[in-house]
Each structure stands twice: as structure tokens, then as C-alpha cells.
CSV table of C-alpha atoms and ligand atoms in Angstrom, one decimal:
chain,number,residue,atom,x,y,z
A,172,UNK,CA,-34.4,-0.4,34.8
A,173,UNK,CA,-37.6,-3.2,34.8
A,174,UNK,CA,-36.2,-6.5,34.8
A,175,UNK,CA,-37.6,-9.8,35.9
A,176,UNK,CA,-35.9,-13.1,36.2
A,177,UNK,CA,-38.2,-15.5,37.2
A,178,UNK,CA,-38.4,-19.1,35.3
A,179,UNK,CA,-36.4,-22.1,36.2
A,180,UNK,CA,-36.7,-23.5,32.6
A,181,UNK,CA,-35.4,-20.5,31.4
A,182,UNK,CA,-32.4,-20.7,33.8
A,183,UNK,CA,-32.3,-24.3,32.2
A,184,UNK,CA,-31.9,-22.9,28.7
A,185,UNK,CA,-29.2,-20.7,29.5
A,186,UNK,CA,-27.4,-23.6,31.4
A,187,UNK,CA,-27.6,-25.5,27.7
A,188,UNK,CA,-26.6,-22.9,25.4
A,189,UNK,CA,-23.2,-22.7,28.0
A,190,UNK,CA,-22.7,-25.9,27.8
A,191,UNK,CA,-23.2,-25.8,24.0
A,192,UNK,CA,-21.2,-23.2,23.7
A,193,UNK,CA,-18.2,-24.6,25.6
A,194,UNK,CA,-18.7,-27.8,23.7
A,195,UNK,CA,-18.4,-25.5,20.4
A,196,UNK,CA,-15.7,-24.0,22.0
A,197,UNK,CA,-13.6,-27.3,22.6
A,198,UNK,CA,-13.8,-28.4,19.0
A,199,UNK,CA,-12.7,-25.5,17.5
A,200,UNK,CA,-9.6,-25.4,19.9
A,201,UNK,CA,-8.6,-23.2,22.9
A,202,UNK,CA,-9.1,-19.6,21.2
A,203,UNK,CA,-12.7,-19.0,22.3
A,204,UNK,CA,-11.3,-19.8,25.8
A,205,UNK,CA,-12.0,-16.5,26.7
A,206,UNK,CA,-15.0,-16.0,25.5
A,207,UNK,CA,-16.7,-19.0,27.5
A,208,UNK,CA,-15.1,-18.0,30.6
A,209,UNK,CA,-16.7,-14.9,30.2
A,210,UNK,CA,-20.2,-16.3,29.2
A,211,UNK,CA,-19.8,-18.7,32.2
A,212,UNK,CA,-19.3,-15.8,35.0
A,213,UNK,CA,-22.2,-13.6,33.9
A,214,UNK,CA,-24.4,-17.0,33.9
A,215,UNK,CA,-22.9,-18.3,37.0
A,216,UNK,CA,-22.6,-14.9,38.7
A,217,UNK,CA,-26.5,-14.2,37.7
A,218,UNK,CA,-27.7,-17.8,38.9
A,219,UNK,CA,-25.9,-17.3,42.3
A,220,UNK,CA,-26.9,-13.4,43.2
A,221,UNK,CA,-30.4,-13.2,41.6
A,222,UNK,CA,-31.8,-10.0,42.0
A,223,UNK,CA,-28.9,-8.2,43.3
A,224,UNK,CA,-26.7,-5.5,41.9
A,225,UNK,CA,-24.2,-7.5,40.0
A,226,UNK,CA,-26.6,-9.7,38.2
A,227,UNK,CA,-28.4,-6.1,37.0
A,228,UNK,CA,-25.4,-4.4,36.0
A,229,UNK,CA,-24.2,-7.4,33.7
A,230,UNK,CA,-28.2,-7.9,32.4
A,231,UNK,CA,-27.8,-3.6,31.7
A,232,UNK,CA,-24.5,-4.6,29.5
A,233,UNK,CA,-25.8,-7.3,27.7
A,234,UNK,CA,-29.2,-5.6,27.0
A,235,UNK,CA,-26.9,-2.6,26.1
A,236,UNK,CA,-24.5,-5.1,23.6
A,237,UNK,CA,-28.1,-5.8,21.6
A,238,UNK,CA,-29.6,-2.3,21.3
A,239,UNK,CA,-30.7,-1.4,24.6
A,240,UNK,CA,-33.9,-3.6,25.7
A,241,UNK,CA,-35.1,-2.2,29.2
A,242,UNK,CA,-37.2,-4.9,30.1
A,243,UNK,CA,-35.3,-8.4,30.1
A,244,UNK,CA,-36.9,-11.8,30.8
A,245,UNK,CA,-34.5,-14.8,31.7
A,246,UNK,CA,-35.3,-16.1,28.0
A,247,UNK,CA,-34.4,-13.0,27.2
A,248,UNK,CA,-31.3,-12.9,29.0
A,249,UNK,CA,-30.7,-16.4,27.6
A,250,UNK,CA,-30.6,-15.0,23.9
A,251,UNK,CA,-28.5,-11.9,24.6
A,252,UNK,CA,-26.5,-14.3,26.4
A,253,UNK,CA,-26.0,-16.5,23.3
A,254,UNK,CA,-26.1,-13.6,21.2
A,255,UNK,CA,-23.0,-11.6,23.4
A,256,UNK,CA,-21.1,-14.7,23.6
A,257,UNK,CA,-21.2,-15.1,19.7
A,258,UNK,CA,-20.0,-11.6,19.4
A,259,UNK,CA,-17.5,-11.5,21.7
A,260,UNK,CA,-16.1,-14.9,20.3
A,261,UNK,CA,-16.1,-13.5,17.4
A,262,UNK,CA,-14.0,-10.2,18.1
A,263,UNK,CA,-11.6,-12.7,20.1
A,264,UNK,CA,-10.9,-14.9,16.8
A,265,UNK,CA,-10.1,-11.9,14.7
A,266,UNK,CA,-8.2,-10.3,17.1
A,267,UNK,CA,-6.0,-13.5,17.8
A,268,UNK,CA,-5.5,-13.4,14.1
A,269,UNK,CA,-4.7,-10.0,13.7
A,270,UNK,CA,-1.5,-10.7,16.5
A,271,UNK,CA,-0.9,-14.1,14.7
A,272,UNK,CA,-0.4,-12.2,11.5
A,273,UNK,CA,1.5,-9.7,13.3
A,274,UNK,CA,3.4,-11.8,15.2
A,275,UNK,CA,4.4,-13.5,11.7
A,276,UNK,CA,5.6,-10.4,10.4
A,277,UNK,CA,8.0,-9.7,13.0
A,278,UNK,CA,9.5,-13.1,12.8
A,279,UNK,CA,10.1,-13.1,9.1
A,280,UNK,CA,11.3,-9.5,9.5
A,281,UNK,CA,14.0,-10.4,12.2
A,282,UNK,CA,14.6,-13.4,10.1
A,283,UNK,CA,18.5,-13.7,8.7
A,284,UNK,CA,16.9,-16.2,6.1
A,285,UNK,CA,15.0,-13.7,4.8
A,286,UNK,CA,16.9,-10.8,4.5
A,287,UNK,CA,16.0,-9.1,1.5
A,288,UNK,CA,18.8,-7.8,-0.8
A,289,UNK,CA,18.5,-5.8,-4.1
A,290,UNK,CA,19.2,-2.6,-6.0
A,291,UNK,CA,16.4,-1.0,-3.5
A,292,UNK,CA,17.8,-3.2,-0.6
A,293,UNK,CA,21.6,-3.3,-0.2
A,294,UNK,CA,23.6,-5.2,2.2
A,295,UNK,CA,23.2,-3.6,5.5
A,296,UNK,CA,26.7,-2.2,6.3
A,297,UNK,CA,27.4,-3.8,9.2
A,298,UNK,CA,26.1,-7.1,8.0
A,299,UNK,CA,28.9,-10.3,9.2
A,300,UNK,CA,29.3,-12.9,7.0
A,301,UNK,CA,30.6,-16.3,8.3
A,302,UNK,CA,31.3,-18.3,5.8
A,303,UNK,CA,32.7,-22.0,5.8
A,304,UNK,CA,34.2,-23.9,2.7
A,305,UNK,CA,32.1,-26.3,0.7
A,306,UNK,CA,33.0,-28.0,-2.9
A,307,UNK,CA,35.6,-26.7,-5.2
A,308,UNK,CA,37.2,-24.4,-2.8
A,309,UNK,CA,34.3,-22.5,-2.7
A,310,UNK,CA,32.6,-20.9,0.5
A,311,UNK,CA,29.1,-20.1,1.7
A,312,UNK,CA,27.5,-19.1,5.0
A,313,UNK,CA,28.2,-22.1,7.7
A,314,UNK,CA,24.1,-22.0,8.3
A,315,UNK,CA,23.2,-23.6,5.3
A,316,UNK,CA,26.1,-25.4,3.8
A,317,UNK,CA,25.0,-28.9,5.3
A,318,UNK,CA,21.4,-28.3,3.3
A,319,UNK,CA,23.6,-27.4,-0.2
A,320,UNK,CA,25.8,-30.2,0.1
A,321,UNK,CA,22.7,-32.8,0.3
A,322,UNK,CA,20.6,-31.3,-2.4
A,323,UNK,CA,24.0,-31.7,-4.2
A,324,UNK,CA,24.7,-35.0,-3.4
A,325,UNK,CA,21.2,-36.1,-3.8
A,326,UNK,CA,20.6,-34.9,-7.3
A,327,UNK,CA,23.9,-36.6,-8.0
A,328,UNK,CA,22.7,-39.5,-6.9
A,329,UNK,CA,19.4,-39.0,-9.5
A,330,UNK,CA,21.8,-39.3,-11.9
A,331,UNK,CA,23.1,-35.5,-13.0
A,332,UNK,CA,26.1,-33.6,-12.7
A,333,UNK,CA,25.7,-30.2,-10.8
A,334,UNK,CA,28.9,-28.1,-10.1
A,335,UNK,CA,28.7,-25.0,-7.8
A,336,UNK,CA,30.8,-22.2,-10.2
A,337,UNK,CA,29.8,-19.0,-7.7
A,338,UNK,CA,29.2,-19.0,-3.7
A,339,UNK,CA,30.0,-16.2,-1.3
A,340,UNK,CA,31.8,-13.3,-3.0
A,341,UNK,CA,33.2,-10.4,-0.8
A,342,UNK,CA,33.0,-7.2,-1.6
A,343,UNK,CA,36.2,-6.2,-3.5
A,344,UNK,CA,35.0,-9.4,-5.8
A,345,UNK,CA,31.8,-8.6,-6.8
A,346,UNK,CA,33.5,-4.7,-7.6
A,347,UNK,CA,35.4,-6.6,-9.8
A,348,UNK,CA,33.0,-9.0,-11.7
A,349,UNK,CA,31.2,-5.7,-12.0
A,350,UNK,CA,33.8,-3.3,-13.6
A,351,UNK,CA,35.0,-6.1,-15.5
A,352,UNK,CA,31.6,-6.7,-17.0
A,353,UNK,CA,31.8,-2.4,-17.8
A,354,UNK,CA,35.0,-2.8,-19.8
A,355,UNK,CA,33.7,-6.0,-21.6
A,356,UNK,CA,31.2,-3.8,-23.1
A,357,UNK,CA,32.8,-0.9,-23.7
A,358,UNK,CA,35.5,-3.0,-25.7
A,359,UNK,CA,32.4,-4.0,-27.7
A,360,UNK,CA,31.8,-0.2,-28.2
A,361,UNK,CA,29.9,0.8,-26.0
A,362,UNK,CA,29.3,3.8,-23.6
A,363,UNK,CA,29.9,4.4,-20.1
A,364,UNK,CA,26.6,4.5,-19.5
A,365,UNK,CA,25.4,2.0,-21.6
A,366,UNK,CA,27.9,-0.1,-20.5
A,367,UNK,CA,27.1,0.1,-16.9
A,368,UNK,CA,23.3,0.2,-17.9
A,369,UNK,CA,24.1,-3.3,-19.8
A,370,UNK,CA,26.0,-4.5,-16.5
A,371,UNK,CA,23.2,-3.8,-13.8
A,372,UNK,CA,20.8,-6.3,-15.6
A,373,UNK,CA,23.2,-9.0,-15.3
A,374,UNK,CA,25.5,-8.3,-12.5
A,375,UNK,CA,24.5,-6.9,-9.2
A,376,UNK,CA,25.6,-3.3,-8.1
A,377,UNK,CA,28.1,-4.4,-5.4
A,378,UNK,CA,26.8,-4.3,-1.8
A,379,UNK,CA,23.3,-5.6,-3.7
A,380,UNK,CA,24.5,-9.0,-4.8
A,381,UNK,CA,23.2,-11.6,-2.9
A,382,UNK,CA,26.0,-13.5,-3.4
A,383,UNK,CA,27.5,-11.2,-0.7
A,384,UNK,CA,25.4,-12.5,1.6
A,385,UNK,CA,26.8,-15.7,1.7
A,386,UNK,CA,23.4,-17.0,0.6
A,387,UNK,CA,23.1,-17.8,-2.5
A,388,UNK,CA,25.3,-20.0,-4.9
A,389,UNK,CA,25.1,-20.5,-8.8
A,390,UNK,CA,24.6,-24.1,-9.9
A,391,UNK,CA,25.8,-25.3,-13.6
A,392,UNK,CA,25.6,-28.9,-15.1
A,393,UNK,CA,29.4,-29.9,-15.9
A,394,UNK,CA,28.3,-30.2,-19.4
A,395,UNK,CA,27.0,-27.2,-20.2
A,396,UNK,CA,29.0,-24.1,-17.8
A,397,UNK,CA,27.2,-21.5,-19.3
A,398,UNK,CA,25.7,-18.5,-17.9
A,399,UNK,CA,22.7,-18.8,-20.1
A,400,UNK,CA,18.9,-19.6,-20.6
A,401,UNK,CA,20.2,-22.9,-21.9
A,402,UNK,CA,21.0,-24.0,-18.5
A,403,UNK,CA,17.9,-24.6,-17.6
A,404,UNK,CA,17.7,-27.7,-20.1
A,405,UNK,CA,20.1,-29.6,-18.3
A,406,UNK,CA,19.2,-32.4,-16.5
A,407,UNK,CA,20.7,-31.4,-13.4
A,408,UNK,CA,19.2,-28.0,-13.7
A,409,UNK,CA,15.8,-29.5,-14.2
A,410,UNK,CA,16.2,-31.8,-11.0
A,411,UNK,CA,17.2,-28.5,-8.8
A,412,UNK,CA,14.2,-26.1,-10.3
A,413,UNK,CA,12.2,-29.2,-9.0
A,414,UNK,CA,14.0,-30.1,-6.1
A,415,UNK,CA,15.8,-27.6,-4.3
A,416,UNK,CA,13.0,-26.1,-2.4
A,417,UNK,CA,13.3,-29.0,-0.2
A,418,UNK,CA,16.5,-28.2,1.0
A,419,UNK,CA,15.6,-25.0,1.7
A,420,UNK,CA,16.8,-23.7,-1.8
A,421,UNK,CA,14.5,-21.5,-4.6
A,422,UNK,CA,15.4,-20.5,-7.7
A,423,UNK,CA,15.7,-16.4,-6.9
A,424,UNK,CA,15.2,-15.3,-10.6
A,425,UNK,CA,12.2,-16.7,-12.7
A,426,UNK,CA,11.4,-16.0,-15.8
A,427,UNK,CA,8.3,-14.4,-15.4
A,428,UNK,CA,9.5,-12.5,-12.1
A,429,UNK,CA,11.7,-10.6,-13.9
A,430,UNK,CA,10.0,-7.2,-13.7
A,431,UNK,CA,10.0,-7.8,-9.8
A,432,UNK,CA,13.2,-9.0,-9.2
A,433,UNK,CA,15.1,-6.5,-11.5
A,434,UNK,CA,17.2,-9.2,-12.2
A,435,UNK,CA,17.3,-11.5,-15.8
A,436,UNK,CA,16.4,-14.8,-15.5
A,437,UNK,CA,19.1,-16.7,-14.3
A,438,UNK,CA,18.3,-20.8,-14.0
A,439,UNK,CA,21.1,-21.2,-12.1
A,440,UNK,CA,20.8,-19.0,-8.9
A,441,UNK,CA,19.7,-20.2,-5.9
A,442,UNK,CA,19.1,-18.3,-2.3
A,443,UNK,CA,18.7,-20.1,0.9
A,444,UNK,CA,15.3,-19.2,2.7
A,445,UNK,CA,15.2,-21.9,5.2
A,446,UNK,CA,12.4,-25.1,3.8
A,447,UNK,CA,9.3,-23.7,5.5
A,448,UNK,CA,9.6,-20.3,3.5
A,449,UNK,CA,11.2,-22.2,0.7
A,450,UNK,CA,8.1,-24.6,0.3
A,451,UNK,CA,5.4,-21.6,0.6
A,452,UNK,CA,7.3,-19.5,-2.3
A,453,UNK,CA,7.8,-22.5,-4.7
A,454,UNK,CA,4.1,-24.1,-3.8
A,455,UNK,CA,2.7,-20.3,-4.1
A,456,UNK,CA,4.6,-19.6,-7.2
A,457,UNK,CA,6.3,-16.6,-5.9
A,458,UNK,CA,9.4,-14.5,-6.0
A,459,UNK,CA,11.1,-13.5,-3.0
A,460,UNK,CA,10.3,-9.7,-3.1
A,461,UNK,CA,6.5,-11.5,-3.7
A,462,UNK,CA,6.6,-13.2,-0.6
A,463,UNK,CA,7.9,-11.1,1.8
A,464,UNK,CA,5.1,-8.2,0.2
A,465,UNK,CA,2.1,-10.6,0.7
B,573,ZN,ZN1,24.2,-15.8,-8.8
């Protein structure tokens, strides 16, 4: 291999586009760290052991990174230099977002906010429950009852009247609500099958209701008690579709979710999330099966 390396402005030129670069470098944070250290070696290393073995071997690599040039002058060097440094900064930024992302993903996936429960998902066997009491005798999980009983006292405090009339429900409960939903209908003449067919869109198979969880809770204005789409007229309903996602509450059933979720719309279900997961799905519009798929 020919190369020469010869004029002192040159030298100069790379000396600049270093310093450039590790100006560039400093404003757009410490994630091209890496990259500069690298630049600054091959320019330091080259400066200091001209003509020797090192200085050829990186000039071979960085005239191999750009297509192979044989014969390098120090401008040249300088542009490959520039031109490698880009590159590699480059490969650096995506690669630091491909673990970010990943990272992410782990987190929300060992995350006991966002454990996902539905007719596909049901409640991991061995899942614990510990629950504490909160209004009305009822009881939810101890990890977010401070956040419920401060969205409820401050939407009382906007003037409405919201009363919790489900929390946690064990598992001989929600069997219950379930068969008793069965024989409703079939007192109504119905099947079996459409009976239980009827049942699943309203009330979750047990061991897929979230309420199980200890997680979620229904909320009903004292004036109107009613499971119905009415509910979400009421003032104190209104205030919580609004508000609750700053208490780490969303609304788990939307309207227009409803193909997702499985589940009808219910304007009067909440599930905890936590308030930075609970701000991204309401700001995003989403549904939690949504968000945890995106
Ligand atoms: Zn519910």
C-alpha cells in the first residue's frame, strides 16, 4: 500500500474537524462519546507515529471503510476521517436506541403495573394479591390505594359525587357475579350457550377479570348507580374520564376500543397503570392492549 502523509495544513484540518466533531458531539449529549474517542486515537495515534505501522494499518481501515482507496493523502485521510467518524456515530446512535427500546421493553414487561389481563391473558396462577381496605368497606391493592383515594377526594372537591361500587374481587366472587349473570339470562329464556355467550361480553371469565387483580375499581356518581352507558354523563364521571390519568388511573374500556379490548364499553372502569404509562395512553389515545403492542 502507497501512502504519503506529508502536509502540516492538512494535519491542521484534521485537528479542526476533531475538534468540530467533539464540539458536535457535546451538544448533542454524551452518546457519540464513543465515537470521538475513537476519531481522537486514530488522529492522535497517526500525528504521534507517522510513518509507522500503526498509523498504516488504521489509514488501510479507514481507506477500506470508504471503498478501498490505495493511495491516501493527509487531506485525504482528513475526509475518511470525517467521513468514518460520521458513520460510526451514526451506527453508535442507532444502536444505543435499539437497547433503549429494548431496555424499555423489559421494564414494562417485568412491570406489576402493567400486567396485562384478559380472555387471552388470565391471571397468572400464582399471582398474590395484597390488598388493603379503602372506602365503603371496599379493598384494592395497598400499591395504589393512596392514588384512588386522592383522585376521589379531589374530584369531590370539584364538586361531584363518585362512589367506588366494585374493587378487588377474589376468585370465588367473580365465579359468582359470573354464574349469576348465566342464570339471569336464562330466566329471560335463554340458552346455555347464549347465556354464557351474553355473560362474557359483560362480565369477565373468572381468573380474566381485572378486578382480581386488585387493580382496577368501578366508579358510579351517587346519583345515577347504574351499570350503563349513561354513566358517562354524570358529572363525576366526566371529571374522572378527564382526570384520572393523573393519578395514575385510565378508563380500561373505551368506546371505540371495544373490538380490542373484548370488553363493552364500560365508563366506569378504571385500571391502575402507574401516571407515566397512564399519561402516554390517555395523551396517545390508546387502550391498554394498544399500548403495551406498540
Ligand atoms: Zn369493572
Amino acid at each position: 500500500m502507497n501512502s504519503h502523509y506529508t502536509n502540516g495544513q492538512d494535519n491542521i484540518r484534521a485537528w479542526l474537524i476533531a475538534a468540530l466533531l467533539m464540539l458536535a458531539g457535546a451538544a448533542a449529549g454524551t452518546r457519540v462519546g464513543p465515537a470521538l474517542q475513537w476519531l481522537q486515537t486514530v488522529v492522535i495515534q497517526g500525528e504521534n507515529t507517522a510513518e509507522t505501522e500503526l498509523r498504516g494499518e488504521r489509514v488501510h481501515r479507514i481507506a477500506g471503510l470508504t471503498g478501498g482507496q490505495a493511495q491516501v493523502s493527509s487531506r485525504g485521510v482528513a475526509d475518511t476521517l470525517l467521513q468514518a467518524a460520521v458513520g460510526e456515530i451514526r451506527r453508535i446512535e442507532e444502536e444505543t436506541a435499539r437497547n433503549e427500546e429494548q431496555k424499555r421493553r423489559e421494564a414494562m414487561a417485568a412491570d406489576w403495573r402493567l400486567l396485562l389481563v384478559n380472555k387471552e391473558h388470565p391471571l397468572p396462577e400464582d399471582y398474590e394479591v395484597r390488598v388493603t381496605y379503602t372506602e365503603l368497606g371496599y379493598q384494592i391493592d395497598e400499591r395504589c390505594v393512596d392514588e384512588l383515594e386522592q383522585m376521589l377526594q379531589d374530584c369531590r372537591k370539584a364538586g361531584h359525587d363518585p362512589k367506588i361500587c366494585s374493587a378487588y374481587r377474589d376468585r370465588q366472587y367473580q365465579i359468582n357475579l359470573f354464574n349469576n349473570s348465566i342464570w339471569n339470562y336464562q330466566s329471560r329464556g335463554y340458552s346455555y350457550e347464549e347465556a354464557r355467550a351474553l355473560t362474557a361480553e359483560e362480565v369477565a371469565v373468572p381468573g380474566t377479570s381485572e378486578h382480581e387483580l386488585g387493580l382496577a375499581v368501578d366508579l358510579v356518581s351517587y346519583a345515577n348507580q347504574r351499570l350503563n352507558e349513561e354513566q358517562e354523563n354524570t358529572g363525576a364521571q366526566k371529571w374522572l374520564m378527564e382526570n384520572s390519568w393523573k393519578y395514575g388511573w385510565i378508563l380500561r374500556y373505551p368506546t371505540a376500543k371495544k373490538d380490542i379490548t373484548g370488553i363493552i364499553y364500560e365508563p366506569w372502569h378504571y385500571r391502575y397503570v402507574g401516571r407515566e404509562y397512564a399519561r402516554e395512553i390517555y395523551e396517545k389515545g390508546l387502550c391498554l392492549e394498544e399500548f403495551l403492542a406498540q
